[in-house]
Amino acid sequence: MDQSELHQWEERCIQDQPPQCTAACPLHVDVRGFIGRIQAGRWAEAVHILRKTMPLPDLLGRICDAPCETRCIRSQCGDAIRIGALERACVRSHPSPLSAPAMPARNKAVAVVGTGLSSLTAVWDLIRKGYAITLMEPGPQPGAELVQQHRALLSPGLVQGQIDGLKTLGVQLQVNVSIDHEDFPGDLLKTFQAVYIGLDSVQPAAVWPPESRRVEARLQQTGMAGIFAGGTPPSAVWQAAQGRWAATTIDRFLQKVSLTAGREKEGPLDSRLFTSLKGVAQAPAVVMTNPAAGYSIEEAKREADRCLQCQCLECVKSCAYLETFGAYPRKYAREIYNNASLVMGARTANKLINSCSLCGLCETVCPEDFAMQDLCLQARQAMVQKGKMPPSAHEFALLDMEFSRSERFSLARSAPGTDRCRYALFPGCQLCAADPDKIKPLYEHLRSVQQGDVGLILGCCGAPAHWAGRQSLYREVCDALTRQWQDMGRPHLIAACSTCYQMFRQNLPEIAVQSVWPILAHSPLPSAAGNGFSSPVAVHDPCTTRHEPHIQNAVRHILDRLGIAYEELSPGGEKTECCGFGGLMSNAAPDLAMEVVRRRSRLSSHDYLTYCAMCRDSMAAVDKRTLHLLDLLFSSAAPADPAGRKRTGWSRRRDNRSRLKNGLLAEVWNEAPAAGTGHQPFELHIPPEVGDVLESRRILVEDLQQVIQHAEAGGRRLRHVESRHFKAAWRSGHVTFWVEYAPLGDGYEIYNAYAHRMEVSFP
């Protein structure tokens, strides 16, 4: 990803867009921030936030006419927040003296004519930029016009106090300045390098040069070089804004730099920020007990509490993964870019990149279609290509994929007695691993539905390689599958796994593929389907059916035909959530994957029903009673309590696949079983608590057998004097496995095992 691509990603995320109130404000006051502090009762901090963007808040905070309220989102569910009234309550309760940071003197002087709000704003901004300011009042009393305009809200003493505060910062004040002559304001340029005329308190004399009365909007420059003016709108905040814009222009004019560069966002803006109003109740504005006095502290707090604190975060609210890393996609895009740009040092975003389930929920709920899954997958692919992907991130899943592609499981056969077929069932590796007893009944039923012309392909669709960013390996898997498909006569594939369905549909368009569920939904059901089951269920849709309503509807049609009542989970359908297996999340971030599935499992007290083997096993791993739809269709092959079936362990998943292949070869095609595992078989005794440790560490029985086999054959083992247990190690691929064991009968008792990636050398 280059800088241009990064900016495109960042621009798509709208979380950093300003709320509508701030966007509508000519000064871009941080309304959300200051109201949020009032909500928390932190009034001094609220004033501090106002001071950051609001010039002279003790003045403007009292008289601001709040155009921000016209765009307040809260008005769609009640009244707009009374932002102007909250500003008044804030500055009245916590007045603060004027102070400005000491800036280096620029040795340039500016004259500001008039003491209206625009002039005082220009003075405030210019003095903070280091300019010497002379404030000129045509009348005898500075600020008199400002008091007259806002006499209900401003007292002469308050305005005079603000002007006195500017004087303490170095502003020189002149009163009774004569302005009604034709050489004014040109004469001022003989003494000053720039002049600002506040039109909200000074009326240009008719004898002034005509060009001095022409004002260019936003830049506030007149037709006379060095003369600037502003303050014409009858709006206090707009008068202040024009004074501020003039100060910026004067500063640039005196520094001889561009007057316009980088100023596109001055003034009111459009904002793309989306704020959901789902669940927001109608609420009117808080009524003031004394309108003349304004909100009391308690009333202001209640009014502030109506503020929605507008932000988007739709994706973060929907996704535990995005929430876990404490930010949002715009920031994540920058982190991922920086991670890829590192030459030396820790790549701290690796965990972020590899933990995404790639399910696409973020894109579905995002108003701007930000696809975090695409960003993460591209990052994985780039890291693999550059040799920067840690092998630990996805290795276990890739090794499991290789097992599924090996002779121990892989199989491609046309219907018995044929060498070509019109259809072929592709059940997927994880369904075969988790519930192999359903595959033969499903295959036989499809043959009865399709007049026997159905073959079978056992293997892996390559999803782990695709998810891991291993593009060359994934292409290798696709090529092998394509050759099998061609050798079988290019049949229509029937996918029993929605992940496999998506992999074929999206990446192998030449292979026609359909989901098994619509076929079953519109065919005669197995004779024993649904026998003895009547409890209502809650339907969990796999995330890979998010944009496949025909599959989701087919499942519900099957339940209707079986007479089984069901509840829809919310979120569900298009917004269904991942079970934590997709995208290899459970490999890279197992704790996060468990939290994801726990959160999903708590949505209903009913038993769940799903039609994805990994969704079922993920739910079972957190003790959520869950059925696979095949449990209902082929109830004779289901256990007595299919919803209570425990998650199938990693070692058993391999054994199941090998057993399934051999059983199908023998029972359907009358062929000899496949080759053995390649290591010396012997019995292992593994206590349940040790088995749980092995599962959490993803250590297979095969790994234990290999360690013990090599230790016993070569004598490379350690023995504990007291326990008399042996400890031995064996390195396989990138991993060194350690096993603590002792002989027991014809086999061995396992006490503990762990793995690491260090290489251990024996003397």
Short mmCIF file of N, CA, C and O in Angstrom, two decimals, residues 285-329:
data_model
loop_
_atom_site.label_atom_id
_atom_site.label_comp_id
_atom_site.label_asym_id
_atom_site.label_seq_id
_atom_site.Cartn_x
_atom_site.Cartn_y
_atom_site.Cartn_z
N ALA A 285 -36.40 19.78 24.61
CA ALA A 285 -35.37 20.55 25.31
C ALA A 285 -35.80 20.83 26.74
O ALA A 285 -37.00 20.93 27.05
N VAL A 286 -34.82 20.95 27.61
CA VAL A 286 -35.09 21.29 29.01
C VAL A 286 -35.57 22.73 29.07
O VAL A 286 -34.98 23.63 28.46
N VAL A 287 -36.66 22.95 29.79
CA VAL A 287 -37.24 24.28 29.91
C VAL A 287 -36.53 25.06 31.02
O VAL A 287 -36.27 24.53 32.10
N MET A 288 -36.17 26.31 30.72
CA MET A 288 -35.51 27.15 31.71
C MET A 288 -36.51 27.66 32.74
O MET A 288 -37.58 28.16 32.39
N THR A 289 -36.15 27.56 33.98
CA THR A 289 -37.00 28.13 35.04
C THR A 289 -37.06 29.65 34.92
O THR A 289 -38.11 30.27 35.09
N ASN A 290 -35.91 30.26 34.59
CA ASN A 290 -35.82 31.71 34.45
C ASN A 290 -35.15 32.01 33.11
O ASN A 290 -33.92 32.07 33.03
N PRO A 291 -35.93 32.19 32.04
CA PRO A 291 -35.33 32.43 30.72
C PRO A 291 -34.40 33.63 30.69
O PRO A 291 -33.40 33.61 29.95
N ALA A 292 -34.67 34.66 31.46
CA ALA A 292 -33.80 35.83 31.45
C ALA A 292 -32.42 35.50 32.00
O ALA A 292 -31.41 36.03 31.54
N ALA A 293 -32.38 34.61 32.98
CA ALA A 293 -31.09 34.23 33.58
C ALA A 293 -30.42 33.10 32.83
O ALA A 293 -29.22 32.88 32.98
N GLY A 294 -31.17 32.38 32.02
CA GLY A 294 -30.59 31.25 31.30
C GLY A 294 -30.61 29.99 32.14
O GLY A 294 -31.19 29.93 33.23
N TYR A 295 -29.99 28.96 31.62
CA TYR A 295 -29.95 27.68 32.32
C TYR A 295 -29.20 27.79 33.64
O TYR A 295 -28.11 28.40 33.71
N SER A 296 -29.73 27.16 34.66
CA SER A 296 -28.97 26.96 35.88
C SER A 296 -27.97 25.83 35.63
O SER A 296 -28.03 25.14 34.60
N ILE A 297 -27.08 25.61 36.57
CA ILE A 297 -26.10 24.53 36.42
C ILE A 297 -26.82 23.18 36.27
O ILE A 297 -26.48 22.38 35.40
N GLU A 298 -27.82 22.96 37.10
CA GLU A 298 -28.53 21.69 37.06
C GLU A 298 -29.31 21.54 35.76
O GLU A 298 -29.33 20.47 35.14
N GLU A 299 -29.94 22.61 35.30
CA GLU A 299 -30.69 22.56 34.05
C GLU A 299 -29.76 22.35 32.85
O GLU A 299 -30.08 21.59 31.93
N ALA A 300 -28.62 23.02 32.88
CA ALA A 300 -27.66 22.85 31.78
C ALA A 300 -27.16 21.42 31.71
O ALA A 300 -26.99 20.85 30.62
N LYS A 301 -26.94 20.82 32.87
CA LYS A 301 -26.49 19.42 32.90
C LYS A 301 -27.55 18.52 32.28
O LYS A 301 -27.23 17.62 31.47
N ARG A 302 -28.83 18.73 32.59
CA ARG A 302 -29.89 17.90 32.03
C ARG A 302 -30.03 18.12 30.53
O ARG A 302 -30.27 17.17 29.77
N GLU A 303 -29.87 19.36 30.09
CA GLU A 303 -29.94 19.62 28.65
C GLU A 303 -28.76 18.99 27.94
O GLU A 303 -28.90 18.41 26.85
N ALA A 304 -27.58 19.09 28.52
CA ALA A 304 -26.39 18.48 27.92
C ALA A 304 -26.55 16.97 27.82
O ALA A 304 -26.06 16.34 26.86
N ASP A 305 -27.23 16.37 28.77
CA ASP A 305 -27.40 14.92 28.75
C ASP A 305 -28.24 14.45 27.56
O ASP A 305 -28.21 13.26 27.22
N ARG A 306 -28.98 15.35 26.91
CA ARG A 306 -29.73 14.97 25.71
C ARG A 306 -28.83 14.83 24.50
O ARG A 306 -29.22 14.23 23.49
N CYS A 307 -27.62 15.38 24.58
CA CYS A 307 -26.70 15.35 23.43
C CYS A 307 -26.31 13.91 23.12
O CYS A 307 -25.98 13.12 24.01
N LEU A 308 -26.33 13.56 21.84
CA LEU A 308 -26.02 12.20 21.40
C LEU A 308 -24.53 11.95 21.29
O LEU A 308 -24.12 10.82 21.03
N GLN A 309 -23.71 13.00 21.48
CA GLN A 309 -22.25 12.85 21.30
C GLN A 309 -21.97 12.17 19.96
O GLN A 309 -21.34 11.11 19.88
N CYS A 310 -22.44 12.79 18.90
CA CYS A 310 -22.47 12.18 17.57
C CYS A 310 -21.12 11.60 17.15
O CYS A 310 -20.09 12.27 17.19
N GLN A 311 -21.17 10.36 16.76
CA GLN A 311 -20.05 9.70 16.11
C GLN A 311 -20.61 8.52 15.33
O GLN A 311 -21.77 8.15 15.51
N CYS A 312 -19.80 7.93 14.48
CA CYS A 312 -20.29 6.80 13.69
C CYS A 312 -20.02 5.50 14.45
O CYS A 312 -20.87 5.02 15.18
N LEU A 313 -18.83 4.93 14.29
CA LEU A 313 -18.43 3.70 14.98
C LEU A 313 -19.42 2.56 14.78
O LEU A 313 -19.52 1.66 15.62
N GLU A 314 -20.16 2.58 13.66
CA GLU A 314 -21.10 1.49 13.42
C GLU A 314 -20.38 0.16 13.35
O GLU A 314 -20.87 -0.85 13.86
N CYS A 315 -19.21 0.14 12.73
CA CYS A 315 -18.46 -1.11 12.60
C CYS A 315 -17.93 -1.56 13.96
O CYS A 315 -17.98 -2.74 14.30
N VAL A 316 -17.42 -0.62 14.75
CA VAL A 316 -16.86 -0.97 16.06
C VAL A 316 -17.96 -1.48 16.99
O VAL A 316 -17.75 -2.42 17.76
N LYS A 317 -19.14 -0.88 16.91
CA LYS A 317 -20.25 -1.33 17.74
C LYS A 317 -20.70 -2.74 17.35
O LYS A 317 -21.27 -3.45 18.17
N SER A 318 -20.45 -3.13 16.11
CA SER A 318 -20.92 -4.43 15.62
C SER A 318 -19.87 -5.52 15.71
O SER A 318 -20.22 -6.70 15.60
N CYS A 319 -18.61 -5.17 15.89
CA CYS A 319 -17.52 -6.14 15.75
C CYS A 319 -16.61 -6.13 16.97
O CYS A 319 -15.96 -5.12 17.26
N ALA A 320 -16.54 -7.26 17.65
CA ALA A 320 -15.68 -7.37 18.83
C ALA A 320 -14.21 -7.21 18.45
O ALA A 320 -13.41 -6.68 19.24
N TYR A 321 -13.83 -7.66 17.26
CA TYR A 321 -12.44 -7.51 16.80
C TYR A 321 -12.05 -6.04 16.70
O TYR A 321 -11.02 -5.62 17.24
N LEU A 322 -12.86 -5.24 16.01
CA LEU A 322 -12.54 -3.83 15.87
C LEU A 322 -12.55 -3.12 17.22
O LEU A 322 -11.75 -2.22 17.48
N GLU A 323 -13.45 -3.53 18.10
CA GLU A 323 -13.54 -2.93 19.42
C GLU A 323 -12.31 -3.27 20.26
O GLU A 323 -11.81 -2.43 21.01
N THR A 324 -11.80 -4.48 20.12
CA THR A 324 -10.70 -4.97 20.97
C THR A 324 -9.44 -4.13 20.83
O THR A 324 -8.73 -3.89 21.81
N PHE A 325 -9.17 -3.65 19.61
CA PHE A 325 -7.92 -2.93 19.39
C PHE A 325 -8.03 -1.44 19.67
O PHE A 325 -7.09 -0.68 19.44
N GLY A 326 -9.18 -0.99 20.17
CA GLY A 326 -9.30 0.33 20.78
C GLY A 326 -9.33 1.51 19.84
O GLY A 326 -9.13 2.64 20.30
N ALA A 327 -9.58 1.30 18.56
CA ALA A 327 -9.64 2.45 17.64
C ALA A 327 -10.72 2.17 16.61
O ALA A 327 -11.73 1.54 16.89
N TYR A 328 -10.51 2.62 15.39
CA TYR A 328 -11.50 2.47 14.33
C TYR A 328 -10.75 2.43 12.99
O TYR A 328 -9.54 2.70 12.93
N PRO A 329 -11.43 2.04 11.90
CA PRO A 329 -10.72 1.72 10.66
C PRO A 329 -9.76 2.78 10.14
O PRO A 329 -8.72 2.45 9.58
#
